[in-house]
mmCIF file of C-alpha atoms in Angstrom:
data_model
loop_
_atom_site.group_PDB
_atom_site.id
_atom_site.type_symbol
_atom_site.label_atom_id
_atom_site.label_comp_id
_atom_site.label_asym_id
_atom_site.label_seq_id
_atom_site.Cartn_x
_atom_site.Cartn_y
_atom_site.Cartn_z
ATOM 1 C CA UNK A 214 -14.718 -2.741 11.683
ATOM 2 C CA UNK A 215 -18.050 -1.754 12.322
ATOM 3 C CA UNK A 216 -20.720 -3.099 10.684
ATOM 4 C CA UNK A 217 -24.010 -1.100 9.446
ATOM 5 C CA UNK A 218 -27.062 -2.593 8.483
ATOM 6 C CA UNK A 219 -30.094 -0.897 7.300
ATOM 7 C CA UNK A 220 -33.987 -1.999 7.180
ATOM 8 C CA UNK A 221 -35.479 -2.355 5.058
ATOM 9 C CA UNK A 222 -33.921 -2.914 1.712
ATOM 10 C CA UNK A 223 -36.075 -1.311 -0.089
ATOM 11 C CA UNK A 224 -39.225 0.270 -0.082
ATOM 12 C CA UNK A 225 -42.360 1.289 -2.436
ATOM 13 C CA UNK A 226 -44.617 4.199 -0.977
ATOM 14 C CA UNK A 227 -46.796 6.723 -2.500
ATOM 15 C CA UNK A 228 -46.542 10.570 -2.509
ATOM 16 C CA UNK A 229 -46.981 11.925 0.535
ATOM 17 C CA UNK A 230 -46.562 9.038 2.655
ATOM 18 C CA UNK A 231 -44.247 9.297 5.992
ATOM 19 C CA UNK A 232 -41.257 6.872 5.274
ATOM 20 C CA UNK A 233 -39.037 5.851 7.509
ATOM 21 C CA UNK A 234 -35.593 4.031 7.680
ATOM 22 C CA UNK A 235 -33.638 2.398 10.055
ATOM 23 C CA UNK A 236 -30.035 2.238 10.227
ATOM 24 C CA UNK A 237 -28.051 -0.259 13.242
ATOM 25 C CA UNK A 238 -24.479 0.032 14.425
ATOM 26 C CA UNK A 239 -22.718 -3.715 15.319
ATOM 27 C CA UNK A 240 -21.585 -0.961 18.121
ATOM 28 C CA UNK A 241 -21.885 1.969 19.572
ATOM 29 C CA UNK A 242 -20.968 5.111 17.563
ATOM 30 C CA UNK A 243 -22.909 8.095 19.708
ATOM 31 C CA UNK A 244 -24.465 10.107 17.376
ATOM 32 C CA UNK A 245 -22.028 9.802 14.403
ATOM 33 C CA UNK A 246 -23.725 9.082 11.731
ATOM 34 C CA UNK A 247 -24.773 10.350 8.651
ATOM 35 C CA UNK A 248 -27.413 9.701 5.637
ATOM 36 C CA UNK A 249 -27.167 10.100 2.170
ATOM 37 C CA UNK A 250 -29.565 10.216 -0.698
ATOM 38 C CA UNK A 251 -28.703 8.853 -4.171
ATOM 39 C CA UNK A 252 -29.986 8.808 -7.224
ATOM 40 C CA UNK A 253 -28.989 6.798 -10.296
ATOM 41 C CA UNK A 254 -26.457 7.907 -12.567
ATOM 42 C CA UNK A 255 -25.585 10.261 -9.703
ATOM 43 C CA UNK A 256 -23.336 11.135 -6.715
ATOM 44 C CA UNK A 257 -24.187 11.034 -3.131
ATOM 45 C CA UNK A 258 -25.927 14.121 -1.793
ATOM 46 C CA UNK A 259 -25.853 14.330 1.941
ATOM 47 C CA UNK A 260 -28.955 14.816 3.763
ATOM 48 C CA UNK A 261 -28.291 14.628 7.818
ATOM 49 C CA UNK A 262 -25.516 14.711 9.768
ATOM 50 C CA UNK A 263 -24.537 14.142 13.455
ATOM 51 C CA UNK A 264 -27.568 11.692 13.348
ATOM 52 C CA UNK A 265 -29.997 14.559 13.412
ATOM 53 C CA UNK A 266 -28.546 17.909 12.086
ATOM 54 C CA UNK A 267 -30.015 19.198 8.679
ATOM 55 C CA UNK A 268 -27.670 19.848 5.987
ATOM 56 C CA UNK A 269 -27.766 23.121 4.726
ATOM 57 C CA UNK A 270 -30.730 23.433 1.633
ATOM 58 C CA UNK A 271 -31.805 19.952 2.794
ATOM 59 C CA UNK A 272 -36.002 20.307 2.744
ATOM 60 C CA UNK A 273 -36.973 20.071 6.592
ATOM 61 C CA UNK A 274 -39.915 16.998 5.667
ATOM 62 C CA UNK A 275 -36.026 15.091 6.073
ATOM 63 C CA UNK A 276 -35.340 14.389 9.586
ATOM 64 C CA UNK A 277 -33.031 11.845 11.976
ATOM 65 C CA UNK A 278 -32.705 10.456 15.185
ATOM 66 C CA UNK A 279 -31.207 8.323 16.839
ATOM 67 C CA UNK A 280 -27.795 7.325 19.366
ATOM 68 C CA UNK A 281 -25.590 4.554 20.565
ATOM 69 C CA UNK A 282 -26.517 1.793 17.880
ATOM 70 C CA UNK A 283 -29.971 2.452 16.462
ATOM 71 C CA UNK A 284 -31.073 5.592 14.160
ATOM 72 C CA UNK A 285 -33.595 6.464 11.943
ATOM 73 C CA UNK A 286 -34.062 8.593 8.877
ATOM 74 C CA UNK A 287 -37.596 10.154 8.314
ATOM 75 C CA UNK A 288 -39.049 11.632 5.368
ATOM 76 C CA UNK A 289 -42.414 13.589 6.591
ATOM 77 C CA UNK A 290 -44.432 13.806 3.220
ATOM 78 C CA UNK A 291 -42.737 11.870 0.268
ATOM 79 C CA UNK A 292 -42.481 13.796 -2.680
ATOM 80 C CA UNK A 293 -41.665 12.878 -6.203
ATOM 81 C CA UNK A 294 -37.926 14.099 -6.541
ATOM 82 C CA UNK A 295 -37.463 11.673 -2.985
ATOM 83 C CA UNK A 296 -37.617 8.313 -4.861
ATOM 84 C CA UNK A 297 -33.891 6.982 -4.912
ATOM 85 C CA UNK A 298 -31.552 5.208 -2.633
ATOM 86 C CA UNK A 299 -30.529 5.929 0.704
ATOM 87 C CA UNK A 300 -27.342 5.174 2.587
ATOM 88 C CA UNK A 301 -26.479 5.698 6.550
ATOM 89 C CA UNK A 302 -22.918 6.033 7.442
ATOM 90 C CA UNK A 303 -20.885 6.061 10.816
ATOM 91 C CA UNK A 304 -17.831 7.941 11.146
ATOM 92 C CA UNK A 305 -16.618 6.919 14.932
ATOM 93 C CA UNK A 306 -14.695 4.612 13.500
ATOM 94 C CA UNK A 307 -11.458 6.185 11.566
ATOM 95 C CA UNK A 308 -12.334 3.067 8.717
ATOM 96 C CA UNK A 309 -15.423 4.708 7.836
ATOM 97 C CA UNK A 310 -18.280 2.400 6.871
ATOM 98 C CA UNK A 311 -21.890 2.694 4.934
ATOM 99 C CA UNK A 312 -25.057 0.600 5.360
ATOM 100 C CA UNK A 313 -26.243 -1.541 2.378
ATOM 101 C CA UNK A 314 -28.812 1.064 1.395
ATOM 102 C CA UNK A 315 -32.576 1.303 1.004
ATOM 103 C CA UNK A 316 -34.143 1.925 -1.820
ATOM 104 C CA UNK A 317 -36.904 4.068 -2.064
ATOM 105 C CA UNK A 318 -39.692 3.460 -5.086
ATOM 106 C CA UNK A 319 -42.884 4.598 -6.489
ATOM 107 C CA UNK A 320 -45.795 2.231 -5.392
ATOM 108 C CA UNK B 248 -19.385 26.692 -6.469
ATOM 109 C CA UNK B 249 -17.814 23.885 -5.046
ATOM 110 C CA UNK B 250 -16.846 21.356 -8.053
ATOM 111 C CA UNK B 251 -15.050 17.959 -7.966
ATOM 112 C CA UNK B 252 -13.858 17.133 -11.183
ATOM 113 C CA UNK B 253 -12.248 13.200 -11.258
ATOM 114 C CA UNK B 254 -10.272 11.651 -13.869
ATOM 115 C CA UNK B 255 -8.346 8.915 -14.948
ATOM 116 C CA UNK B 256 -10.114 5.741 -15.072
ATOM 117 C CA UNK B 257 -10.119 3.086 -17.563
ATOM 118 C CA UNK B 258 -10.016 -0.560 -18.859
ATOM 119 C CA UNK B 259 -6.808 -2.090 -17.037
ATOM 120 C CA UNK B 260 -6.144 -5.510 -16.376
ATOM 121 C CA UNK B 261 -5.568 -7.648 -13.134
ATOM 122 C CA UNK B 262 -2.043 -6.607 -11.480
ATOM 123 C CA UNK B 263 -1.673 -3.084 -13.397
ATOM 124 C CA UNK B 264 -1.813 0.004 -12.192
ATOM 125 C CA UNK B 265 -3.841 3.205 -12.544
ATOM 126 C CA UNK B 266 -3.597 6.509 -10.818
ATOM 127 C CA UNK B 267 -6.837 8.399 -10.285
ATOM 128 C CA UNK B 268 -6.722 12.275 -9.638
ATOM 129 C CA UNK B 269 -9.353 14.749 -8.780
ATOM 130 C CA UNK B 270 -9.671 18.346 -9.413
ATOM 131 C CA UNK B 271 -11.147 20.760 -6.648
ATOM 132 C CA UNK B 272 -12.243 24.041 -7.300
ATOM 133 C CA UNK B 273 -14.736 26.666 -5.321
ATOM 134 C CA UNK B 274 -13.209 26.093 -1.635
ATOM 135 C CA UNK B 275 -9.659 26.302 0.275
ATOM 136 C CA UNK B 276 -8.498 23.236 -0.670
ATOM 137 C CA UNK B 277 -5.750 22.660 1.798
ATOM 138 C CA UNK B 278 -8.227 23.348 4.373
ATOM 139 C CA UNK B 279 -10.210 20.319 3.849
ATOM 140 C CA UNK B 280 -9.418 16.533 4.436
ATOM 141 C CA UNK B 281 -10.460 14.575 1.102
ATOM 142 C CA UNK B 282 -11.688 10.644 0.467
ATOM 143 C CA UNK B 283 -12.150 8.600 -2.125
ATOM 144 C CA UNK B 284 -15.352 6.139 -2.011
ATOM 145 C CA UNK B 285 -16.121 3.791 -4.302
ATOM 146 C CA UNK B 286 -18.699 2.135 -5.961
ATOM 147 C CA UNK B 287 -19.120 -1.479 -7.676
ATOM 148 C CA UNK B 288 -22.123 -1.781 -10.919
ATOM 149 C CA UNK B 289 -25.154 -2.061 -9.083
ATOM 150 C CA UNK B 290 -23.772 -1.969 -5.292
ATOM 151 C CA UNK B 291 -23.180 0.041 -2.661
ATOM 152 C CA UNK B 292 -20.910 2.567 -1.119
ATOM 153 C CA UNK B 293 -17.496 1.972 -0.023
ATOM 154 C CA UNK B 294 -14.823 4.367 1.810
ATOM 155 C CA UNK B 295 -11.409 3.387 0.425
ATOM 156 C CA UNK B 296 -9.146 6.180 1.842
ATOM 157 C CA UNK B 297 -9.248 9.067 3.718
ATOM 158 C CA UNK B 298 -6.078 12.096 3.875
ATOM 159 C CA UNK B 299 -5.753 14.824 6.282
ATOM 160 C CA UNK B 300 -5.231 18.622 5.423
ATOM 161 C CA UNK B 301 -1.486 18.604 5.157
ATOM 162 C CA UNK B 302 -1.171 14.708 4.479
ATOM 163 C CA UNK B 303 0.190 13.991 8.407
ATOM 164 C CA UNK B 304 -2.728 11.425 8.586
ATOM 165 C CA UNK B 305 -3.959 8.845 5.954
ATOM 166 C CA UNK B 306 -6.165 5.780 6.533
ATOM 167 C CA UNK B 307 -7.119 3.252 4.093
ATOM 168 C CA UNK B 308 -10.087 0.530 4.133
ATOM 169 C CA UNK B 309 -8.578 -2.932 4.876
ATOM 170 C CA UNK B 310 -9.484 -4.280 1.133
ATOM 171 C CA UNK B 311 -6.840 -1.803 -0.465
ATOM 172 C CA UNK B 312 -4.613 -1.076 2.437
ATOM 173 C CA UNK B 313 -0.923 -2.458 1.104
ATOM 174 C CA UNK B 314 -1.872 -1.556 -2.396
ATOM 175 C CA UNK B 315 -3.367 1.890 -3.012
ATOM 176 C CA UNK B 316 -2.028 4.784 -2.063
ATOM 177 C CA UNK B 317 -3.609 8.446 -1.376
ATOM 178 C CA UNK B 318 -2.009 11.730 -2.110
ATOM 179 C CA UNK B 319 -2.647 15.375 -2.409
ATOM 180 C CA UNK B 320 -0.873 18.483 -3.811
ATOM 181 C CA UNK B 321 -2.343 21.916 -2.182
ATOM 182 C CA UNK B 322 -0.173 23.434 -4.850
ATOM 183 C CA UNK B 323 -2.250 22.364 -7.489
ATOM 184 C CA UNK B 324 -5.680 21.680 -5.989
ATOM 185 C CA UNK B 325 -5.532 17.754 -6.478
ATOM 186 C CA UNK B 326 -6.471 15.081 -4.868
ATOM 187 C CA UNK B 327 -4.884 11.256 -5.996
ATOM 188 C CA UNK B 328 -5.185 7.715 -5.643
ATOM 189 C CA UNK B 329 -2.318 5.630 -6.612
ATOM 190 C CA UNK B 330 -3.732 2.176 -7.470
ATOM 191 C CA UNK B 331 -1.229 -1.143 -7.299
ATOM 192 C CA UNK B 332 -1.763 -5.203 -7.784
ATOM 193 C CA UNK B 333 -5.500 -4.246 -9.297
ATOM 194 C CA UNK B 334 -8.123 -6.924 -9.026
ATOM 195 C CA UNK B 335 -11.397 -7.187 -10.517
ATOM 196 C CA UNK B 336 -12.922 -6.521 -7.184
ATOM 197 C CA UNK B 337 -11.668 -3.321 -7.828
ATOM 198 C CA UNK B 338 -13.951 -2.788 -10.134
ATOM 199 C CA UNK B 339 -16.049 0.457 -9.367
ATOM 200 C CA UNK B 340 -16.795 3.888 -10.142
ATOM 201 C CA UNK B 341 -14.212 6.233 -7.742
ATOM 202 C CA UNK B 342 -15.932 9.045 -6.114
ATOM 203 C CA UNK B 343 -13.582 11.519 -4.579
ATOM 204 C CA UNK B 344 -15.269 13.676 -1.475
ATOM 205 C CA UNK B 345 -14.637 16.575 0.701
ATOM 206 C CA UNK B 346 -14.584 16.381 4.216
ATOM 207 C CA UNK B 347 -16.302 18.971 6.314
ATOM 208 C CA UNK B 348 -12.960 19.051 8.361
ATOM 209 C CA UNK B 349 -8.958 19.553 8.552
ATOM 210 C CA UNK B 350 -8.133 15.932 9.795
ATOM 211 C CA UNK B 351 -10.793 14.040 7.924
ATOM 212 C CA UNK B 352 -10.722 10.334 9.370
ATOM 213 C CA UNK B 353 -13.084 10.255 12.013
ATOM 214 C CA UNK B 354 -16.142 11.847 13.636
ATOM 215 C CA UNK B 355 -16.946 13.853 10.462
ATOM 216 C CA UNK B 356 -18.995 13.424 7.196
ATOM 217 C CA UNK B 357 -18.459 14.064 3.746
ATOM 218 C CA UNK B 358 -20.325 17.348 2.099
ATOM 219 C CA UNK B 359 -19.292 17.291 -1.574
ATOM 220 C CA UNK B 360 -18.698 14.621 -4.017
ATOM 221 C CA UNK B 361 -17.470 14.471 -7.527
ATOM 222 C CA UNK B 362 -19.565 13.225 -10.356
ATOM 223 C CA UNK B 363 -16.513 9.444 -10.457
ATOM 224 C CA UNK B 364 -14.701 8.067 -12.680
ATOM 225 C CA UNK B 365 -14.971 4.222 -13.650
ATOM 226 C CA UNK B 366 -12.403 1.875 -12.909
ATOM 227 C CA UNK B 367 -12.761 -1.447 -14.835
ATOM 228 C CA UNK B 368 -10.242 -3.979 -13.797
ATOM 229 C CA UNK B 369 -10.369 -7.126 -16.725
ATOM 230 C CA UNK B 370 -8.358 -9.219 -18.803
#
């Protein structure tokens, strides 16, 4: 299977810092991956797909880059409602698999 | 509105059973693949199981392949997840999601989850 890791673990940052996030393949996947925000007591929401597409009502301050084995998720100006947990995903492989996840907190 | 509606967890102990369903409503169902993910207390995601529009192609992560099963009825907008030989690894709240495609288990991402339902596996 292939493995995701993420970096770091978690985070503490103030509003309107940039944050980012970085997300590594044991492999290449191209650009399939995906990112997901969390927050607790609640279900996934997805944020980018295709390593760098927007998901529809998604604020653009979220972007993502990335191909092969290494991406990154960006978040331009942190806002309050951004504070939560945050998981990459591939899907090149059929078993999909998620990163560990990094949490995002209030400094 | 898109809405994913699970049900059927509960308390069961080590070598039961359980069968988890989900309810879609606000989309085409049968044009959609569907997963279940799950989540242990305090951990992070997991695919379990993945099943194509018309069921011709089902994948399963390797910790429940042999013992869960996935299903779907277009008939009546459900999704399921037959559960076998529990463990308390098993332990987890189920999300079920909707794929963004028709085949579902590969090179596509997952646009709409339910709220889960908690599966506690204990004696």
């Amino acid at each position: 299977d292939i493995q995701m890791t993420q970096s770091p673990s978690s985070l503490s940052a103030s509003v309107g810092d940039r944050v980012t996030i970085t997300c590594r393949a044991s492999q290449s996947i191209s650009s399939y991956l995906n990112w997901y925000q969390q927050k607790p007591g609640k279900a996934p929401k997805l944020l980018i797909y295709a390593a760098s597409s927007l998901q529809s009502g998604v604020p653009s301050r979220f972007s993502g880059s990335g191909s092969g084995t290494d991406f990154t998720l960006t978040i331009s100006s942190l806002q309050p409602e951004d504070f939560a947990t945050y998981y990459c995903q591939q899907s090149y492989s059929t078993r999909f698999t998620f990163g560990p996840g990094t949490k995002v907190d209030i400094k | 509105e898109v809405q994913l509606v699970e049900s059927g967890g509960g308390l069961v102990q080590p070598g039961r059973s359980l069968r988890l369903s989900c309810a879609a409503s606000g989309f085409t169902f049968d044009d959609y693949a569907m997963h279940w993910v799950r989540q242990a207390p305090g951990k992070g995601l997991e695919w379990v199981s993945g099943i194509s529009w018309n069921s011709g192609s089902i994948g399963y992560a390797d910790s429940v392949k042999g013992r869960f099963t996935i299903s779907r009825d277009n008939a009546k907008n459900s999704l399921y997840l037959q559960m076998n030989s529990l463990r308390a690894e098993d332990t987890a709240l189920y999300y079920c999601a909707k794929d963004i495609g028709i085949e579902g288990l590969r090179l596509t991402y997952f646009d709409y989850w339910g709220q889960g339902t908690l599966v506690t596996v204990s004696s």
